[in-house]
């Protein structure tokens, strides 16, 4: 994925992360309160490796919009230009991983449909945050297990469905 990511875009993504984690940290720290944000973040991070698909196109578009908007804001406030940032890729999705990604997307879509307005905002914030942060080399290094986990889950799902006596 060829995205012109800037330091301004990263700052906006970190601000979104902080805006979602701070209330949880100051509150009762119930892990269930992070589920909507984490759901959006999971799809956002997987979208960065859906090259050639609608999810990849959306992640690239969001990362580009956030970066360009942040660059304009920084230029207007300080008079300086954009500071480009190196990008990396989480890896690749197999056909099996793609199927699990679609299953996750459907699940998150159902959460959006049935969730409260605040939950929908948290899901969107998680997606936007990790559509940007999921391109950073340091975050990629931390999440290097994620695509392989999705790919393996897809292989396990296929093995279960094809198993003799699997589904009756």
PDB file of C-alpha atoms in Angstrom:
ATOM      1  CA  UNK A   1       0.000   0.000   0.000  1.00  0.00           C
ATOM      2  CA  UNK A   2       1.500   3.284  -1.096  1.00  0.00           C
ATOM      3  CA  UNK A   3       0.340   5.945   1.356  1.00  0.00           C
ATOM      4  CA  UNK A   4       1.991   9.304   1.954  1.00  0.00           C
ATOM      5  CA  UNK A   5       1.893   9.231   5.745  1.00  0.00           C
ATOM      6  CA  UNK A   6       3.059  12.253   7.700  1.00  0.00           C
ATOM      7  CA  UNK A   7       3.964  12.956  11.289  1.00  0.00           C
ATOM      8  CA  UNK A   8       0.876  15.164  11.518  1.00  0.00           C
ATOM      9  CA  UNK A   9      -1.316  12.194  10.587  1.00  0.00           C
ATOM     10  CA  UNK A  10       0.393  10.076  13.233  1.00  0.00           C
ATOM     11  CA  UNK A  11      -0.247  12.794  15.816  1.00  0.00           C
ATOM     12  CA  UNK A  12      -3.957  12.844  14.929  1.00  0.00           C
ATOM     13  CA  UNK A  13      -4.108   9.026  15.199  1.00  0.00           C
ATOM     14  CA  UNK A  14      -2.377   9.144  18.588  1.00  0.00           C
ATOM     15  CA  UNK A  15      -4.853  11.810  19.711  1.00  0.00           C
ATOM     16  CA  UNK A  16      -7.724   9.498  18.712  1.00  0.00           C
ATOM     17  CA  UNK A  17      -6.079   6.671  20.642  1.00  0.00           C
ATOM     18  CA  UNK A  18      -5.678   8.899  23.701  1.00  0.00           C
ATOM     19  CA  UNK A  19      -9.263  10.185  23.425  1.00  0.00           C
ATOM     20  CA  UNK A  20     -10.506   6.596  23.600  1.00  0.00           C
ATOM     21  CA  UNK A  21      -8.144   5.212  26.239  1.00  0.00           C
ATOM     22  CA  UNK A  22      -8.179   8.128  28.690  1.00  0.00           C
ATOM     23  CA  UNK A  23     -11.866   7.858  29.737  1.00  0.00           C
ATOM     24  CA  UNK A  24     -11.415   4.122  30.223  1.00  0.00           C
ATOM     25  CA  UNK A  25      -8.262   4.662  32.302  1.00  0.00           C
ATOM     26  CA  UNK A  26      -9.922   7.353  34.436  1.00  0.00           C
ATOM     27  CA  UNK A  27     -13.089   5.248  34.810  1.00  0.00           C
ATOM     28  CA  UNK A  28     -13.565   1.803  36.262  1.00  0.00           C
ATOM     29  CA  UNK A  29     -11.213   0.124  33.698  1.00  0.00           C
ATOM     30  CA  UNK A  30     -13.750  -2.459  32.677  1.00  0.00           C
ATOM     31  CA  UNK A  31     -12.190  -4.314  29.729  1.00  0.00           C
ATOM     32  CA  UNK A  32     -15.618  -4.618  28.069  1.00  0.00           C
ATOM     33  CA  UNK A  33     -15.652  -0.838  27.601  1.00  0.00           C
ATOM     34  CA  UNK A  34     -12.727  -1.198  25.152  1.00  0.00           C
ATOM     35  CA  UNK A  35     -14.492  -3.746  22.909  1.00  0.00           C
ATOM     36  CA  UNK A  36     -15.957  -1.227  20.402  1.00  0.00           C
ATOM     37  CA  UNK A  37     -12.647   0.588  19.979  1.00  0.00           C
ATOM     38  CA  UNK A  38     -10.731  -2.702  19.722  1.00  0.00           C
ATOM     39  CA  UNK A  39     -13.212  -3.987  17.124  1.00  0.00           C
ATOM     40  CA  UNK A  40     -12.609  -0.942  14.951  1.00  0.00           C
ATOM     41  CA  UNK A  41      -8.865  -1.177  15.548  1.00  0.00           C
ATOM     42  CA  UNK A  42      -8.812  -4.829  14.468  1.00  0.00           C
ATOM     43  CA  UNK A  43     -10.517  -4.049  11.168  1.00  0.00           C
ATOM     44  CA  UNK A  44      -8.419  -0.902  10.696  1.00  0.00           C
ATOM     45  CA  UNK A  45      -5.152  -2.781  11.140  1.00  0.00           C
ATOM     46  CA  UNK A  46      -6.248  -5.641   8.873  1.00  0.00           C
ATOM     47  CA  UNK A  47      -7.397  -3.125   6.270  1.00  0.00           C
ATOM     48  CA  UNK A  48      -3.834  -1.926   5.830  1.00  0.00           C
ATOM     49  CA  UNK A  49      -2.943  -5.312   4.317  1.00  0.00           C
ATOM     50  CA  UNK A  50      -6.058  -5.726   2.187  1.00  0.00           C
ATOM     51  CA  UNK A  51      -4.210  -4.398  -0.856  1.00  0.00           C
ATOM     52  CA  UNK A  52      -6.420  -4.312  -3.921  1.00  0.00           C
ATOM     53  CA  UNK A  53      -9.657  -4.581  -1.935  1.00  0.00           C
ATOM     54  CA  UNK A  54     -12.207  -2.092  -0.706  1.00  0.00           C
ATOM     55  CA  UNK A  55     -10.901  -2.305   2.867  1.00  0.00           C
ATOM     56  CA  UNK A  56      -7.374  -1.474   1.702  1.00  0.00           C
ATOM     57  CA  UNK A  57      -8.662   1.376  -0.411  1.00  0.00           C
ATOM     58  CA  UNK A  58     -10.597   2.731   2.585  1.00  0.00           C
ATOM     59  CA  UNK A  59      -7.616   2.453   4.931  1.00  0.00           C
ATOM     60  CA  UNK A  60      -5.327   4.195   2.427  1.00  0.00           C
ATOM     61  CA  UNK A  61      -7.920   6.911   1.896  1.00  0.00           C
ATOM     62  CA  UNK A  62      -8.416   7.515   5.596  1.00  0.00           C
ATOM     63  CA  UNK A  63      -4.662   7.566   6.278  1.00  0.00           C
ATOM     64  CA  UNK A  64      -4.177   9.994   3.390  1.00  0.00           C
ATOM     65  CA  UNK A  65      -7.042  12.251   4.480  1.00  0.00           C
ATOM     66  CA  UNK A  66      -5.888  12.355   8.084  1.00  0.00           C
ATOM     67  CA  UNK A  67      -2.300  13.087   7.057  1.00  0.00           C
ATOM     68  CA  UNK A  68      -3.209  15.783   4.547  1.00  0.00           C
ATOM     69  CA  UNK A  69      -5.650  17.455   6.953  1.00  0.00           C
ATOM     70  CA  UNK A  70      -3.099  17.400   9.752  1.00  0.00           C
ATOM     71  CA  UNK A  71      -0.426  18.789   7.424  1.00  0.00           C
ATOM     72  CA  UNK A  72      -2.689  21.698   6.462  1.00  0.00           C
ATOM     73  CA  UNK A  73      -3.384  22.375  10.135  1.00  0.00           C
ATOM     74  CA  UNK A  74       0.305  22.295  11.040  1.00  0.00           C
ATOM     75  CA  UNK A  75       1.148  24.524   8.077  1.00  0.00           C
ATOM     76  CA  UNK A  76      -1.556  27.027   9.091  1.00  0.00           C
ATOM     77  CA  UNK A  77      -0.464  27.051  12.735  1.00  0.00           C
ATOM     78  CA  UNK A  78       3.308  26.974  12.386  1.00  0.00           C
ATOM     79  CA  UNK A  79       4.155  27.801   8.776  1.00  0.00           C
ATOM     80  CA  UNK A  80       6.186  24.608   8.370  1.00  0.00           C
ATOM     81  CA  UNK A  81       5.658  21.857   5.826  1.00  0.00           C
ATOM     82  CA  UNK A  82       4.735  18.213   6.295  1.00  0.00           C
ATOM     83  CA  UNK A  83       7.155  15.791   7.929  1.00  0.00           C
ATOM     84  CA  UNK A  84       6.995  12.468   6.036  1.00  0.00           C
ATOM     85  CA  UNK A  85       7.104   9.222   7.996  1.00  0.00           C
ATOM     86  CA  UNK A  86       8.375   5.831   6.841  1.00  0.00           C
ATOM     87  CA  UNK A  87       5.761   3.126   6.409  1.00  0.00           C
ATOM     88  CA  UNK A  88       5.780  -0.651   6.593  1.00  0.00           C
ATOM     89  CA  UNK A  89       3.352  -3.498   5.980  1.00  0.00           C
ATOM     90  CA  UNK A  90       1.940  -5.971   8.470  1.00  0.00           C
ATOM     91  CA  UNK A  91       2.361  -8.750   5.932  1.00  0.00           C
ATOM     92  CA  UNK A  92      -0.097 -10.505   3.671  1.00  0.00           C
ATOM     93  CA  UNK A  93      -3.466 -12.142   3.996  1.00  0.00           C
ATOM     94  CA  UNK A  94      -4.077 -15.548   2.496  1.00  0.00           C
ATOM     95  CA  UNK A  95      -7.426 -16.514   1.022  1.00  0.00           C
ATOM     96  CA  UNK A  96      -8.239 -18.071   4.379  1.00  0.00           C
ATOM     97  CA  UNK A  97      -7.261 -14.928   6.253  1.00  0.00           C
ATOM     98  CA  UNK A  98      -9.380 -12.893   3.857  1.00  0.00           C
ATOM     99  CA  UNK A  99     -12.405 -15.012   4.728  1.00  0.00           C
ATOM    100  CA  UNK A 100     -11.828 -14.470   8.457  1.00  0.00           C
ATOM    101  CA  UNK A 101     -11.361 -10.741   7.831  1.00  0.00           C
ATOM    102  CA  UNK A 102     -14.751 -10.611   6.115  1.00  0.00           C
ATOM    103  CA  UNK A 103     -16.251 -12.528   9.034  1.00  0.00           C
ATOM    104  CA  UNK A 104     -14.731  -9.973  11.428  1.00  0.00           C
ATOM    105  CA  UNK A 105     -16.027  -7.129   9.267  1.00  0.00           C
ATOM    106  CA  UNK A 106     -19.549  -8.568   9.382  1.00  0.00           C
ATOM    107  CA  UNK A 107     -19.291  -8.884  13.167  1.00  0.00           C
ATOM    108  CA  UNK A 108     -18.097  -5.291  13.521  1.00  0.00           C
ATOM    109  CA  UNK A 109     -20.824  -4.168  11.111  1.00  0.00           C
ATOM    110  CA  UNK A 110     -23.414  -5.811  13.352  1.00  0.00           C
ATOM    111  CA  UNK A 111     -21.863  -4.010  16.331  1.00  0.00           C
ATOM    112  CA  UNK A 112     -22.222  -0.723  14.450  1.00  0.00           C
ATOM    113  CA  UNK A 113     -25.830  -1.483  13.573  1.00  0.00           C
ATOM    114  CA  UNK A 114     -26.874  -2.433  17.105  1.00  0.00           C
ATOM    115  CA  UNK A 115     -24.515  -0.241  19.134  1.00  0.00           C
ATOM    116  CA  UNK A 116     -25.085   3.112  20.726  1.00  0.00           C
ATOM    117  CA  UNK A 117     -23.942   6.354  19.134  1.00  0.00           C
ATOM    118  CA  UNK A 118     -20.880   6.380  21.409  1.00  0.00           C
ATOM    119  CA  UNK A 119     -20.004   2.801  20.441  1.00  0.00           C
ATOM    120  CA  UNK A 120     -20.273   3.670  16.736  1.00  0.00           C
ATOM    121  CA  UNK A 121     -17.897   6.587  17.296  1.00  0.00           C
ATOM    122  CA  UNK A 122     -15.461   4.343  19.164  1.00  0.00           C
ATOM    123  CA  UNK A 123     -15.531   1.771  16.360  1.00  0.00           C
ATOM    124  CA  UNK A 124     -14.895   4.469  13.749  1.00  0.00           C
ATOM    125  CA  UNK A 125     -12.134   5.938  15.910  1.00  0.00           C
ATOM    126  CA  UNK A 126     -10.465   2.542  16.278  1.00  0.00           C
ATOM    127  CA  UNK A 127     -10.624   1.980  12.533  1.00  0.00           C
ATOM    128  CA  UNK A 128      -9.183   5.422  11.732  1.00  0.00           C
ATOM    129  CA  UNK A 129      -6.477   5.135  14.382  1.00  0.00           C
ATOM    130  CA  UNK A 130      -5.168   1.802  13.185  1.00  0.00           C
ATOM    131  CA  UNK A 131      -5.588   2.617   9.492  1.00  0.00           C
ATOM    132  CA  UNK A 132      -2.811   5.137  10.248  1.00  0.00           C
ATOM    133  CA  UNK A 133      -0.848   3.495  13.062  1.00  0.00           C
ATOM    134  CA  UNK A 134      -0.984   0.106  11.319  1.00  0.00           C
ATOM    135  CA  UNK A 135       1.395   1.533   8.710  1.00  0.00           C
ATOM    136  CA  UNK A 136       4.158   2.542  11.136  1.00  0.00           C
ATOM    137  CA  UNK A 137       7.218   0.267  11.315  1.00  0.00           C
ATOM    138  CA  UNK A 138       7.187   0.155  15.136  1.00  0.00           C
ATOM    139  CA  UNK A 139       3.507  -0.766  15.307  1.00  0.00           C
ATOM    140  CA  UNK A 140       4.011  -3.323  12.537  1.00  0.00           C
ATOM    141  CA  UNK A 141       6.767  -4.915  14.638  1.00  0.00           C
ATOM    142  CA  UNK A 142       4.428  -5.068  17.651  1.00  0.00           C
ATOM    143  CA  UNK A 143       1.567  -6.540  15.611  1.00  0.00           C
ATOM    144  CA  UNK A 144       3.555  -8.976  13.464  1.00  0.00           C
ATOM    145  CA  UNK A 145       1.563 -11.855  15.018  1.00  0.00           C
ATOM    146  CA  UNK A 146      -1.825 -10.455  13.946  1.00  0.00           C
ATOM    147  CA  UNK A 147      -1.995 -11.378  10.217  1.00  0.00           C
ATOM    148  CA  UNK A 148      -0.584 -14.845  10.882  1.00  0.00           C
ATOM    149  CA  UNK A 149      -3.223 -15.385  13.567  1.00  0.00           C
ATOM    150  CA  UNK A 150      -5.981 -14.400  11.122  1.00  0.00           C
ATOM    151  CA  UNK A 151      -4.508 -16.616   8.382  1.00  0.00           C
ATOM    152  CA  UNK A 152      -4.246 -19.576  10.769  1.00  0.00           C
ATOM    153  CA  UNK A 153      -7.811 -19.049  11.994  1.00  0.00           C
ATOM    154  CA  UNK A 154      -8.946 -19.176   8.372  1.00  0.00           C
ATOM    155  CA  UNK A 155      -7.094 -22.433   7.787  1.00  0.00           C
ATOM    156  CA  UNK A 156      -8.618 -23.902  10.941  1.00  0.00           C
ATOM    157  CA  UNK A 157     -12.078 -22.784   9.826  1.00  0.00           C
ATOM    158  CA  UNK A 158     -11.586 -24.466   6.458  1.00  0.00           C
ATOM    159  CA  UNK A 159     -10.329 -27.659   8.135  1.00  0.00           C
ATOM    160  CA  UNK A 160     -13.377 -27.682  10.405  1.00  0.00           C
ATOM    161  CA  UNK A 161     -15.819 -27.132   7.550  1.00  0.00           C
ATOM    162  CA  UNK A 162     -14.190 -29.785   5.368  1.00  0.00           C
ATOM    163  CA  UNK A 163     -13.721 -32.335   8.149  1.00  0.00           C
ATOM    164  CA  UNK A 164     -15.567 -35.582   7.780  1.00  0.00           C
ATOM    165  CA  UNK A 165     -18.469 -35.347  10.158  1.00  0.00           C
ATOM    166  CA  UNK A 166     -17.688 -31.636  10.765  1.00  0.00           C
ATOM    167  CA  UNK A 167     -21.029 -29.948  10.182  1.00  0.00           C
ATOM    168  CA  UNK A 168     -24.202 -32.007  10.094  1.00  0.00           C
TER     169      UNK A 168
END
